[in-house]
Coordinates of C-alpha atoms and ligand atoms in Angstrom, one line a residue:
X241 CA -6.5 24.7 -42.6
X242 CA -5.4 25.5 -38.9
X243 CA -3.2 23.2 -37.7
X244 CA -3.9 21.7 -34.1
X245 CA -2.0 23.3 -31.2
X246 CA 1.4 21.6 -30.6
X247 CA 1.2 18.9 -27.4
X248 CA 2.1 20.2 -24.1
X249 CA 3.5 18.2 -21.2
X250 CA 1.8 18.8 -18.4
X251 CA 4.2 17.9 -14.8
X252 CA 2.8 18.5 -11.5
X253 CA 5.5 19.2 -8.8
X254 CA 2.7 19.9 -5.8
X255 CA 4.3 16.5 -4.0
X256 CA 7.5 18.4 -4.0
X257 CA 8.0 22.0 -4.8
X258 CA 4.6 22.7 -4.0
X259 CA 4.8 21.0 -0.4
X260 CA 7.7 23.8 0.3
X261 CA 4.3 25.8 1.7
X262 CA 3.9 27.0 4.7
X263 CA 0.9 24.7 6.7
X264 CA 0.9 22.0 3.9
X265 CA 2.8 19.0 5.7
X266 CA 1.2 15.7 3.4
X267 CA 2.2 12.2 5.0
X268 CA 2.9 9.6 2.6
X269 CA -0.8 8.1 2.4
X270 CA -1.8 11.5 1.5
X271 CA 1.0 12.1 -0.9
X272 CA -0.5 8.7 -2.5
X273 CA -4.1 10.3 -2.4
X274 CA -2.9 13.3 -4.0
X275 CA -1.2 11.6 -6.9
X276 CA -4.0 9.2 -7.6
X277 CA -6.1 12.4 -7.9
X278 CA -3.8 14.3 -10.3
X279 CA -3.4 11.0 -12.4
X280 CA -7.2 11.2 -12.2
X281 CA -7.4 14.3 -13.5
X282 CA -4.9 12.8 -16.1
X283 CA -1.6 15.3 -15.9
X284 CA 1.2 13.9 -17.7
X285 CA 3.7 13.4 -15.3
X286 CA 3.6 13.6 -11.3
X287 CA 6.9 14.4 -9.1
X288 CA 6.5 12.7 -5.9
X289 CA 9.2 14.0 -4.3
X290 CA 12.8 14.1 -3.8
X291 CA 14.0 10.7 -2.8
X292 CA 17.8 11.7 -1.6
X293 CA 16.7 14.4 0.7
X294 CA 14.4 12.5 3.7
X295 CA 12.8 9.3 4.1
X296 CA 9.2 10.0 3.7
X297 CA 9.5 11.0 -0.3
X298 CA 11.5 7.5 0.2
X299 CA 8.9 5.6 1.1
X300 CA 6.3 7.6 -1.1
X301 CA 8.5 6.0 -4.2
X302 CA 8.5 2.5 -2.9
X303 CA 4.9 2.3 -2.1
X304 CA 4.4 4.2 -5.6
X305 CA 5.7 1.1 -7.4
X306 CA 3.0 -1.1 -6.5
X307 CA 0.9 1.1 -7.9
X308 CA -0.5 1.6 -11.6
X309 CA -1.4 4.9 -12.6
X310 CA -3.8 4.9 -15.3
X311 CA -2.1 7.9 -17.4
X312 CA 0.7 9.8 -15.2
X313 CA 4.0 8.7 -14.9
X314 CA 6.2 9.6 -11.8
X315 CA 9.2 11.3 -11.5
X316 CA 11.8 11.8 -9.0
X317 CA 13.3 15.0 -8.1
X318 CA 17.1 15.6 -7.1
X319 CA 20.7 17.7 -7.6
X320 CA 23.3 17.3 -9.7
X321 CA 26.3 15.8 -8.1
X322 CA 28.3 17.4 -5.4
X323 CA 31.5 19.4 -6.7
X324 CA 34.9 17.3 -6.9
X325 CA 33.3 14.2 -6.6
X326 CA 32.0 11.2 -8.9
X327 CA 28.7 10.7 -10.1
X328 CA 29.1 7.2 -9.0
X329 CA 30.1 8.1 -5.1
X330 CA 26.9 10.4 -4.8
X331 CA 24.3 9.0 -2.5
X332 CA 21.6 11.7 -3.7
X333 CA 21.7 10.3 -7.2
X334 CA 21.9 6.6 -6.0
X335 CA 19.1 7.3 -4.5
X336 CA 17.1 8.9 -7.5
X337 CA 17.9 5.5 -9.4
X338 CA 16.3 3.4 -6.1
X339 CA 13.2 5.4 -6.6
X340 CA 12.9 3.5 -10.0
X341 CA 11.0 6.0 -11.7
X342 CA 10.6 6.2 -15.9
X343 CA 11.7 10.3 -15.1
X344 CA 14.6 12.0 -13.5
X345 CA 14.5 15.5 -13.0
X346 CA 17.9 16.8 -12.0
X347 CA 17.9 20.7 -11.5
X348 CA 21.4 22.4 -11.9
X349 CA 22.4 25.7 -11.5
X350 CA 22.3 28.5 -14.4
X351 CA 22.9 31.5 -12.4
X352 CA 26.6 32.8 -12.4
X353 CA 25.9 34.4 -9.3
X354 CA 24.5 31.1 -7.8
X355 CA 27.6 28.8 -8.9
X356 CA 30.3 31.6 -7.6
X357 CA 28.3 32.4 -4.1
X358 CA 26.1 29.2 -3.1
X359 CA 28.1 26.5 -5.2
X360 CA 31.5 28.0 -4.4
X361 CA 33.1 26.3 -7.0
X362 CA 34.0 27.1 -11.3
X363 CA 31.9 27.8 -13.6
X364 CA 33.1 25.3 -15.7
X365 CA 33.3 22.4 -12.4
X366 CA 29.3 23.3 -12.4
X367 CA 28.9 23.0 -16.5
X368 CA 30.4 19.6 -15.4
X369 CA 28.4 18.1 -12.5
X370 CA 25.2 18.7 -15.1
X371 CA 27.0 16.6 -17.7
X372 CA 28.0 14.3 -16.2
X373 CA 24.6 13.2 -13.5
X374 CA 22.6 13.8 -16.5
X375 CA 24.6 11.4 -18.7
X376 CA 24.7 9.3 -15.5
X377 CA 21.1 9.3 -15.6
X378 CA 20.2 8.4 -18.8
X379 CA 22.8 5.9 -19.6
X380 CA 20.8 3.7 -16.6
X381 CA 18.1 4.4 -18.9
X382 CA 16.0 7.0 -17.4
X383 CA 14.1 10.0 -19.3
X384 CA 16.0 12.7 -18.1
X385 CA 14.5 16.1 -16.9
X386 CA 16.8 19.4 -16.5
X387 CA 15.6 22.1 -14.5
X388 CA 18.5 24.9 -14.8
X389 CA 17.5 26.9 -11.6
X390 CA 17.4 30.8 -11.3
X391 CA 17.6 30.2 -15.4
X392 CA 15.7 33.4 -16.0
X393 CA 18.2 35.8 -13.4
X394 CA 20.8 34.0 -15.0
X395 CA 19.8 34.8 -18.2
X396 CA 20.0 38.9 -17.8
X397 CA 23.2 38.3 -15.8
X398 CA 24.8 36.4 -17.9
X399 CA 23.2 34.7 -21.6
X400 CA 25.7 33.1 -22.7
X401 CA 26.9 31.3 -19.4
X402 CA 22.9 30.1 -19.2
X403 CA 22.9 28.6 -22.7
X404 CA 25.9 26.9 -21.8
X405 CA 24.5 25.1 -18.7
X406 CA 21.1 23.9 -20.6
X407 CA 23.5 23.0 -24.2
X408 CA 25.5 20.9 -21.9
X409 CA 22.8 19.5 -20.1
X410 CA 21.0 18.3 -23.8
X411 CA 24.6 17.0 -25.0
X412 CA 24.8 14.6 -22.2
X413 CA 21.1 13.0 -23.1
X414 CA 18.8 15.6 -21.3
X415 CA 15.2 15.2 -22.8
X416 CA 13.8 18.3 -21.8
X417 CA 15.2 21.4 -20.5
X418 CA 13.1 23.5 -18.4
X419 CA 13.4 27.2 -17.7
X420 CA 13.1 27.5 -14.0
X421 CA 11.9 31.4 -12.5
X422 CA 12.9 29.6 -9.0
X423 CA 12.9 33.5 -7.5
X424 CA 9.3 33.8 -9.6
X425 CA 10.3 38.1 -10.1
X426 CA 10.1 37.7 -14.1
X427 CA 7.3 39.5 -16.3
X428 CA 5.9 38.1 -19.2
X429 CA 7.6 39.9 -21.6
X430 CA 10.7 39.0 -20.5
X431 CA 9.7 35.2 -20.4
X432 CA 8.3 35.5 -24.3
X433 CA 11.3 37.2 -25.4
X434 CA 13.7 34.9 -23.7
X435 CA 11.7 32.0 -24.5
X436 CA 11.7 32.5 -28.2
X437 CA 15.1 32.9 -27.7
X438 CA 16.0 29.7 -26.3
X439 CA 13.7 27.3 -28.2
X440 CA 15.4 29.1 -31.8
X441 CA 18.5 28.2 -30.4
X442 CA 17.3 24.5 -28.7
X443 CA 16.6 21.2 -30.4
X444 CA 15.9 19.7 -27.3
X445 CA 12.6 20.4 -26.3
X446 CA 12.0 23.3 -23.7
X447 CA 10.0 23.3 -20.2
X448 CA 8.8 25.8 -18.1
X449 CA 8.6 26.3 -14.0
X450 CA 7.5 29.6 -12.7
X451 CA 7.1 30.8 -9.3
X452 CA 4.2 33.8 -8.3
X453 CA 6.4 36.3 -6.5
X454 CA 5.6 39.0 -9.0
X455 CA 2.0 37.4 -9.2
X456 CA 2.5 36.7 -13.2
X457 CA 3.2 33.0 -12.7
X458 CA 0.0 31.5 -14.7
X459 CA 0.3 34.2 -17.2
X460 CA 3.8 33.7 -17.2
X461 CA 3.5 30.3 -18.2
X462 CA 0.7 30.6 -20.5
X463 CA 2.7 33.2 -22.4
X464 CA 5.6 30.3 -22.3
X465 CA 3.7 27.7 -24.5
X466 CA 2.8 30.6 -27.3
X467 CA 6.8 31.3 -27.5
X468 CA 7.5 27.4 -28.0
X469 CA 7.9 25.9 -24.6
X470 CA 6.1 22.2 -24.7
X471 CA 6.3 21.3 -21.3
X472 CA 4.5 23.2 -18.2
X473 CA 5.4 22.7 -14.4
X474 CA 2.9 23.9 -11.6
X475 CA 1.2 22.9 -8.8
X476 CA -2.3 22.3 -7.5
X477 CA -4.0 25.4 -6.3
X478 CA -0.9 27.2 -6.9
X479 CA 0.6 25.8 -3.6
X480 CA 4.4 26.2 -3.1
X481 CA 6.9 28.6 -0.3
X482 CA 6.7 32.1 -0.6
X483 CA 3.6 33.3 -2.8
X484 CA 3.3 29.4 -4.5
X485 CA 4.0 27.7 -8.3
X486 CA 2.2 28.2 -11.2
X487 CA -1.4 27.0 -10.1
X488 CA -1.4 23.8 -12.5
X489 CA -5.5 24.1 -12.7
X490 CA -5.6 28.1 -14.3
X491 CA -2.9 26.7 -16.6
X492 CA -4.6 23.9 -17.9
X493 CA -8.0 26.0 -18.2
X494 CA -6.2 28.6 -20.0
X495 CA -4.3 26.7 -22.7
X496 CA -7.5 24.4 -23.5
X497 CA -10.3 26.7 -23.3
X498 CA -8.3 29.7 -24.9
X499 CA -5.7 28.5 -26.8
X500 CA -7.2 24.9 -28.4
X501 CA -4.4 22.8 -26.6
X502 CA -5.8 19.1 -25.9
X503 CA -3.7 19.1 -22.2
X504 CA -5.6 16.1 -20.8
X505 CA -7.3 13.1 -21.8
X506 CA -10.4 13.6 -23.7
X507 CA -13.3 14.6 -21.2
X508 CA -11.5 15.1 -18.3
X509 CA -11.5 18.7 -18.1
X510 CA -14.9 18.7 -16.5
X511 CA -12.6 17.1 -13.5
X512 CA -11.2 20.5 -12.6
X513 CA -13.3 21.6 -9.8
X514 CA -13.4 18.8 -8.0
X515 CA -9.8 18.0 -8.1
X516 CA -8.7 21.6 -6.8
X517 CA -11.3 20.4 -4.0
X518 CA -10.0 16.8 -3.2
X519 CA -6.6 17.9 -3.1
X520 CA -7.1 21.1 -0.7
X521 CA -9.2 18.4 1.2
X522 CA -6.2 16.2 1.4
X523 CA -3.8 19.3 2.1
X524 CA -6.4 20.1 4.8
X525 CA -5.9 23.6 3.8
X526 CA -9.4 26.1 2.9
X527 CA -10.3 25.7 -0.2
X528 CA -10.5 29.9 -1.8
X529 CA -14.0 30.9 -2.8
X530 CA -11.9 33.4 -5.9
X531 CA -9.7 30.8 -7.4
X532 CA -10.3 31.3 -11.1
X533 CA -11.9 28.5 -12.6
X534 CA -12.2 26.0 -9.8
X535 CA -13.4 28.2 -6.7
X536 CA -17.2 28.2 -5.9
X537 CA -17.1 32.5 -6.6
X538 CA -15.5 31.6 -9.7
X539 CA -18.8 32.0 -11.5
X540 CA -20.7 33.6 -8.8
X541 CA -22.5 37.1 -9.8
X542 CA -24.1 39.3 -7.2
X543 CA -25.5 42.2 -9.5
X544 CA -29.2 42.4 -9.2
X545 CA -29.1 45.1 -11.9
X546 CA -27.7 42.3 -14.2
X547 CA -30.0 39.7 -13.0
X548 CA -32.5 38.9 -15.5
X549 CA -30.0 39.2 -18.5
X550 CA -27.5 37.0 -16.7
X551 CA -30.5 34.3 -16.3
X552 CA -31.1 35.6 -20.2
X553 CA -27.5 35.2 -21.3
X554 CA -25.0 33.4 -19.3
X555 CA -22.6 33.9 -21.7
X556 CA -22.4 37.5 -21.5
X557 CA -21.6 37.0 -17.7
X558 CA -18.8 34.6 -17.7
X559 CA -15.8 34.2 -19.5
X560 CA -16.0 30.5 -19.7
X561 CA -19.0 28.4 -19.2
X562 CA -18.6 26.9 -16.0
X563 CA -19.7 23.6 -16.8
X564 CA -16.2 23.2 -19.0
X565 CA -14.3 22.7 -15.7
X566 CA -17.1 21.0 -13.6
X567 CA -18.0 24.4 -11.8
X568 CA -21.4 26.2 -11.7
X569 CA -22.8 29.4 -11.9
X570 CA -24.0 31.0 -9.2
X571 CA -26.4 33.8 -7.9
X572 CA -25.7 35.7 -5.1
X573 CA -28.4 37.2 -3.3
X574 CA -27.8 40.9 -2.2
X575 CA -29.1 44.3 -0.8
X576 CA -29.1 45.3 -4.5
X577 CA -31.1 42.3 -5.6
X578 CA -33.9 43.1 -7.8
X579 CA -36.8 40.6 -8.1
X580 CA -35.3 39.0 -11.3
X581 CA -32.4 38.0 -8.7
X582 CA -34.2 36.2 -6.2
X583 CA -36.5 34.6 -9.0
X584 CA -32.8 33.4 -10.5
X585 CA -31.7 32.0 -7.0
X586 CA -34.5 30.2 -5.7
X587 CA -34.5 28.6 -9.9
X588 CA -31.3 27.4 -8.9
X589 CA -32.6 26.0 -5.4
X590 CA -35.1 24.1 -7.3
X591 CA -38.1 26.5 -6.7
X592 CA -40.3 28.1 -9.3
X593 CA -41.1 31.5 -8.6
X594 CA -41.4 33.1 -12.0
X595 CA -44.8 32.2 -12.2
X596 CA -45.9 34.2 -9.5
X597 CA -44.2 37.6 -9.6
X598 CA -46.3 38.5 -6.6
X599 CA -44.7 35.4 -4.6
X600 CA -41.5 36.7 -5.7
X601 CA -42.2 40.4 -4.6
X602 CA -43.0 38.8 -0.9
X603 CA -39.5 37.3 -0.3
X604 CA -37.9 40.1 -2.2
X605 CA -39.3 42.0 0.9
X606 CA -38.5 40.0 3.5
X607 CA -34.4 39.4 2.1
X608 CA -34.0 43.2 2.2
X609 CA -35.8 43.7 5.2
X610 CA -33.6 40.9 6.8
X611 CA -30.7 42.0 5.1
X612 CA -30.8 45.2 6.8
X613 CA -31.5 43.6 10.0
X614 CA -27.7 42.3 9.3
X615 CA -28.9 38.7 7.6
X616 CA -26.3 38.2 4.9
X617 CA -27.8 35.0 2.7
X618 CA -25.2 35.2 0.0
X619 CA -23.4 32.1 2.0
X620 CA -26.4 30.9 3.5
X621 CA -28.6 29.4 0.8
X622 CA -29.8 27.2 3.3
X623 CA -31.6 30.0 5.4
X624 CA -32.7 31.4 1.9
X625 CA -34.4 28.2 0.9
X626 CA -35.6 28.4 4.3
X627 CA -37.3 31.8 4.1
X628 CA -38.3 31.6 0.4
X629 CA -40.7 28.4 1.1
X630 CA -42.0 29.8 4.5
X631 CA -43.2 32.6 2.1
X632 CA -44.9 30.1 -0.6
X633 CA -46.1 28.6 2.4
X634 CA -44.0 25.4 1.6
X635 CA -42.3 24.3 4.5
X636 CA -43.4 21.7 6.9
X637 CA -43.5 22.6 11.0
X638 CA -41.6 19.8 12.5
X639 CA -41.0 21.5 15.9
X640 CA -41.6 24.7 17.3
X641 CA -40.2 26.8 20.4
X642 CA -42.1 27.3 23.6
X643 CA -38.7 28.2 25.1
X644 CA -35.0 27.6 26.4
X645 CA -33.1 28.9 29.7
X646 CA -29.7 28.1 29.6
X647 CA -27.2 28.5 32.8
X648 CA -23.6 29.4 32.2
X649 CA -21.2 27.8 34.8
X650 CA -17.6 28.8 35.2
X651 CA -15.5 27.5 38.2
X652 CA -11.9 25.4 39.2
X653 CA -9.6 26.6 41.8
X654 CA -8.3 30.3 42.1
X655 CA -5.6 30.7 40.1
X656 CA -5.8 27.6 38.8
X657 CA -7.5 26.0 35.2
X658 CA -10.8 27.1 35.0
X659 CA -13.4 24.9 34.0
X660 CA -16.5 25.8 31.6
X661 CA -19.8 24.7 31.7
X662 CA -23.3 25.0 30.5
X663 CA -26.9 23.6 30.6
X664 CA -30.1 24.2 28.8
X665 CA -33.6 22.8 28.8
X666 CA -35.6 23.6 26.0
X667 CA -39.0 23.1 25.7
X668 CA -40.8 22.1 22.1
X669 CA -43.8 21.6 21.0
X670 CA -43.5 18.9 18.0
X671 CA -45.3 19.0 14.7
X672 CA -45.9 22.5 15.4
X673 CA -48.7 24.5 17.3
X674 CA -51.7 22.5 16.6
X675 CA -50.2 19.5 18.1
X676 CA -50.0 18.5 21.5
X677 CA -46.6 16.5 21.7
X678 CA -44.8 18.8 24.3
X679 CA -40.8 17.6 25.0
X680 CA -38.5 19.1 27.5
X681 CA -34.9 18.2 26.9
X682 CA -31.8 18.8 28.7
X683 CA -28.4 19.1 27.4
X684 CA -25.0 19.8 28.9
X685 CA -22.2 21.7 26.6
X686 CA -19.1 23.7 27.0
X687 CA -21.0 26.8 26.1
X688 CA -24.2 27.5 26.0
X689 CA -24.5 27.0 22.2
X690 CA -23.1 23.3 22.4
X691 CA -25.3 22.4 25.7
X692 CA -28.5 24.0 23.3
X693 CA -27.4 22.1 20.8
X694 CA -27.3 19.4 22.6
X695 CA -30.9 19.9 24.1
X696 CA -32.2 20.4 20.9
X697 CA -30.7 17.3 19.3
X698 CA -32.0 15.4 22.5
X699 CA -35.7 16.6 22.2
X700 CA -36.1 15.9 18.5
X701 CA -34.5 12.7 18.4
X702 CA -37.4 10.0 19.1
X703 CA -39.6 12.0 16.5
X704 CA -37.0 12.5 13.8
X705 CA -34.0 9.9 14.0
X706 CA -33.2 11.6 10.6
X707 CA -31.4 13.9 12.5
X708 CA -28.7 11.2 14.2
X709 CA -27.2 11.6 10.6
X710 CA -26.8 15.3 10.9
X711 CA -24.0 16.9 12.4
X712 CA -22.5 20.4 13.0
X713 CA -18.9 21.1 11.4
X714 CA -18.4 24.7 11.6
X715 CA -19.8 28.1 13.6
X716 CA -19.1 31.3 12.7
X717 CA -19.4 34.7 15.0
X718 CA -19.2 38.0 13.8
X719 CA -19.8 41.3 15.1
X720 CA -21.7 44.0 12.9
X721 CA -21.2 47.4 14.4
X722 CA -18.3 47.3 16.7
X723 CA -18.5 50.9 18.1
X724 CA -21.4 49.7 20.0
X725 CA -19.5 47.5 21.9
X726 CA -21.2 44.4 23.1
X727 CA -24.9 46.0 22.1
X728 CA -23.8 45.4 18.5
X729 CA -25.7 43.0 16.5
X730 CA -23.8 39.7 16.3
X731 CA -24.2 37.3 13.0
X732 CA -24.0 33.6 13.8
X733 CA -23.2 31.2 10.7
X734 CA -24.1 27.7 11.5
X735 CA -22.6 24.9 8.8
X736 CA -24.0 21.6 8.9
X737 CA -23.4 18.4 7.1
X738 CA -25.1 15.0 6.5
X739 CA -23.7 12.0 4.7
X740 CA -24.4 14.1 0.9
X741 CA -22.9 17.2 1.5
X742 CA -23.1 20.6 3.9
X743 CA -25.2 23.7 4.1
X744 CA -25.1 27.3 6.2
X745 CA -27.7 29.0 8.1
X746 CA -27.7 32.3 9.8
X747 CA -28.6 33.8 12.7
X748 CA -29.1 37.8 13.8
X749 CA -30.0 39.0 17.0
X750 CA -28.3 41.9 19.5
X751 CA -27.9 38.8 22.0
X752 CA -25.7 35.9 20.5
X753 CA -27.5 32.9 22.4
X754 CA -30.7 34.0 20.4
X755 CA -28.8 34.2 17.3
X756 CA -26.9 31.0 17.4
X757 CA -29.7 29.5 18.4
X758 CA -31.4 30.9 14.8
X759 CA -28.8 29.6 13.1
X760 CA -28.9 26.6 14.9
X761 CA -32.7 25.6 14.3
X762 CA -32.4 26.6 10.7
X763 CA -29.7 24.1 10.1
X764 CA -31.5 21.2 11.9
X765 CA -34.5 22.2 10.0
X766 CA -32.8 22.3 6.8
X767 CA -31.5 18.9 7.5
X768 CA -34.4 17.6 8.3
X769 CA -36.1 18.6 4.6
X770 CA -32.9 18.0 2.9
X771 CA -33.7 14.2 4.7
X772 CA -37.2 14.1 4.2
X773 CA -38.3 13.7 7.5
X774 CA -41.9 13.7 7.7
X775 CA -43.5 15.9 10.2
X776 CA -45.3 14.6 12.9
X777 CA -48.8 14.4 11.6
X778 CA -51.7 16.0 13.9
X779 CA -53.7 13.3 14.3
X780 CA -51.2 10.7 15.5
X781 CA -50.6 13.0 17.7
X782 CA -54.3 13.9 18.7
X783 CA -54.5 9.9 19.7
X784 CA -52.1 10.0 22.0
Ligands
ZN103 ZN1 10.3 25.8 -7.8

């Protein structure tokens, strides 16, 4: 009989450690959005901050405590004592005891390096501010966390000096004592071996806090729990200074898909993917395509020499199924994409072209021919879609172009601000070429793509009010062939979103009105069948 994998704490520091990164500055409505997410996602505990050190994680803590969080419980983050002084004089820890939180973590130094240079004070003054705030701590009754910091450098420089910190630290009440890599250089050998070493030696129970300098900080961790640690520290999406924490999400993924650990609540794995989302949201940092596990490449396959077995056997593709942490696979479509691949991707678009392999042989022509016209549709499944069910003949005419001229202003005093300014008319015909409806709209922008937008929207707008729902969040130019200069062929990604979600469309042409406006028309027009809008029928229009 196999005996179930031992349970493992799970304690997410992204509110404080992992807000040390560069561009992630949360206020305290999104530290509270953040937490009610990770105790969502069900982690075992959630630091929100370190109460003694500025007056936002202060008010975090006291708008926490109207809260109830359905599984997490909170913990506040602070220092030992200062050196010479009383436990009872130290402000810091006074306030750690005003958060009112079930968990104190206190980190303390274990380096002999740190407490002779940064403390300036004994060795045996330091063993003694971590006995006594810890004692401190848990005589008012709080679960006490130590984190002994640099514990791993401290370790090679001197053992016996580190085992002292984290023996004196468990004598004073300490419930757990975590292993902190705060300079994140250690390997994973080095963390089993010394590991091993600490929970033979330890009756208290042992945590773990890595940092990715050397880029082994999941590994490092995972490697942690199989030498006896019980309790893992990380942060969402592996945010935190320098190269980030342990990213909480791989961890989890790892240890319950590969090593049988039951992390979080039943079911609640399949919450992964959308919590790495919602917090990068809330972070207002970009979410990374690669992430393992949670990223939307994660499972994404772009081999069309692969194709038809990956559609055959998933499995044999993936190293998870994707599903287990709420994330999908995906096919991408390529230059190498063989017709098994574009029957794959328009299956997962919703459209059945394995029936009709000479369907499939038409848009397999027109994707390479566009792709070597410099079309890239592997993050523009919109203008895919698009092309697919213009080949199956699929795709209603809503509008078509007669034309546009756009005028290009720029003015403002010399030497002064200039000022920018467009205008286009564009003229459509509506329901396409059999129908008579003909609209000219004018729109005004900042650039000619804006004010063309702008015309666009206006034209359509009586015919398809569908469209007032539909806006444009992000446009993307990129050059193709530099060397030739600004006759290269420019690439125009258009991203558009409505109330259920967002899509992409492209655009290539040599001139980068023409292409925008591709991408453009594509995204309106995607819209419209993503809402759908129904075309305006020839014969309402023949009565008019
Ligand atoms: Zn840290």
């Amino acid at each position: 009989m196999t005996m179930p994998a031992p349970k493992v704490e799970i304690y997410d520091t992204t509110l404080r450690d992992g807000s040390q990164q560069v561009g992630l500055d949360l206020t305290v409505a999104d530290k509270l959005r953040v937490a009610a997410a990770l105790d969502g996602l069900g982690v075992d505990v959630i630091e929100g901050g370190w109460p003694g050190s500025n007056p936002k994680d202060a008010e975090f803590f006291e708008r926490a405590k109207k809260i109830d969080f359905s599984h997490a419980l909170l913990a506040a983050f602070g220092a030992t004592r200062l050196p010479g002084r009383k436990v009872e004089d130290d402000a810091s820890l006074r306030a750690l005891l005003d958060a009112e939180t079930p968990i104190v973590t206190l980190v303390g130094k274990s380096w002999t390096l740190h407490v002779d240079e940064a403390l300036r004070t004994t060795r045996a003054e330091n063993i003694a501010m971590v006995a006594d705030s810890v004692a401190f701590m848990a005589a008012a009754g709080r679960r006490v966390v130590f984190d002994a910091e640099h514990f791993f450098d401290g370790y090679f420089a001197d053992r016996g000096y580190a085992l002292d910190v984290l023996a004196a630290a468990a004598a004073a009440g300490a419930d757990t004592l975590v292993l902190c890599d705060t300079n994140g250089g250690t390997l994973p050998d080095d963390v089993a071996r010394i590991v091993a070493d600490v929970t033979d030696l330890s009756q208290t129970a042992i945590g773990v806090h890595f940092h990715n300098d050397a880029a082994c900080a999941v590994a490092n961790s995972v490697i942690a729990v199989a030498a006896g640690s019980q309790h893992v520290q990380g942060a969402a999406n592996g945010y935190g200074e320098r190269c980030g924490n342990a990213d909480l999400f791989s961890v989890i993924a790892d240890l319950e898909l590969k090593r049988g650990h039951e992390l979080l609540p039943p079911g609640r794995l399949t919450a992964l993917a959308s919590t790495a989302r919602t917090i990068a949201d809330l972070a207002n940092l970009p979410f990374e395509a690669r992430q393992p596990y949670v990223g939307s490449s994660a499972f994404a396959t772009k081999a069309g020499l692969h194709a038809s077995a990956i559609a055959r056997r998933p499995d044999a593709y993936s190293h998870v199924d994707p599903g287990t942490v709420g994330n999908k696979a995906q096919v991408l479509v390529s230059e190498l994409a063989g017709r098994s691949n574009v029957v794959a991707k328009a299956a997962e678009l919703g459209l059945d072209l394995s029936a009709d392999p000479v369907l499939a042989g038409q848009v397999l022509d027109q994707v390479k021919e566009a792709e070597h016209r410099g079309y890239a549709f592997e993050a523009a499944d919109a203008s895919f879609e698009l092309l697919v069910r213009k080949s199956a003949g699929v795709l209603p005419t809503w509008f078509e172009l007669e034309g546009y001229r756009v005028v290009i202003e720029r003015g403002g005093p010399p030497g002064g601000r200039s000022t920018d300014r467009s205008e286009a008319i564009v003229r459509l015909r509506l329901g396409g070429h059999e129908v008579t409806d003909r609209v000219v709209a004018v729109g005004e922008g900042v650039g000619p793509v804006h004010a063309l937008d702008q015309a666009l929207r206006r034209g359509l707008a009586e015919a398809y009010p569908e469209l007032a729902g539909i806006h444009l969040v992000d446009y993307k130019v990129r050059i193709l062939d530099g060397r030739a200069a600004t006759s290269a062929v420019t690439r125009v990604m258009v991203t558009s979103a409505d109330a259920a979600g967002e899509w992409t469309t492209v655009g290539v042409s040599d001139d980068i009105v023409t292409a925008s406006w591709e991408a453009l028309t594509d995204g309106v027009v995607f819209g419209l069948l993503r809402a759908g809008a129904e075309p305006l029928a020839e014969e309402i229009s023949e009565a008019v």
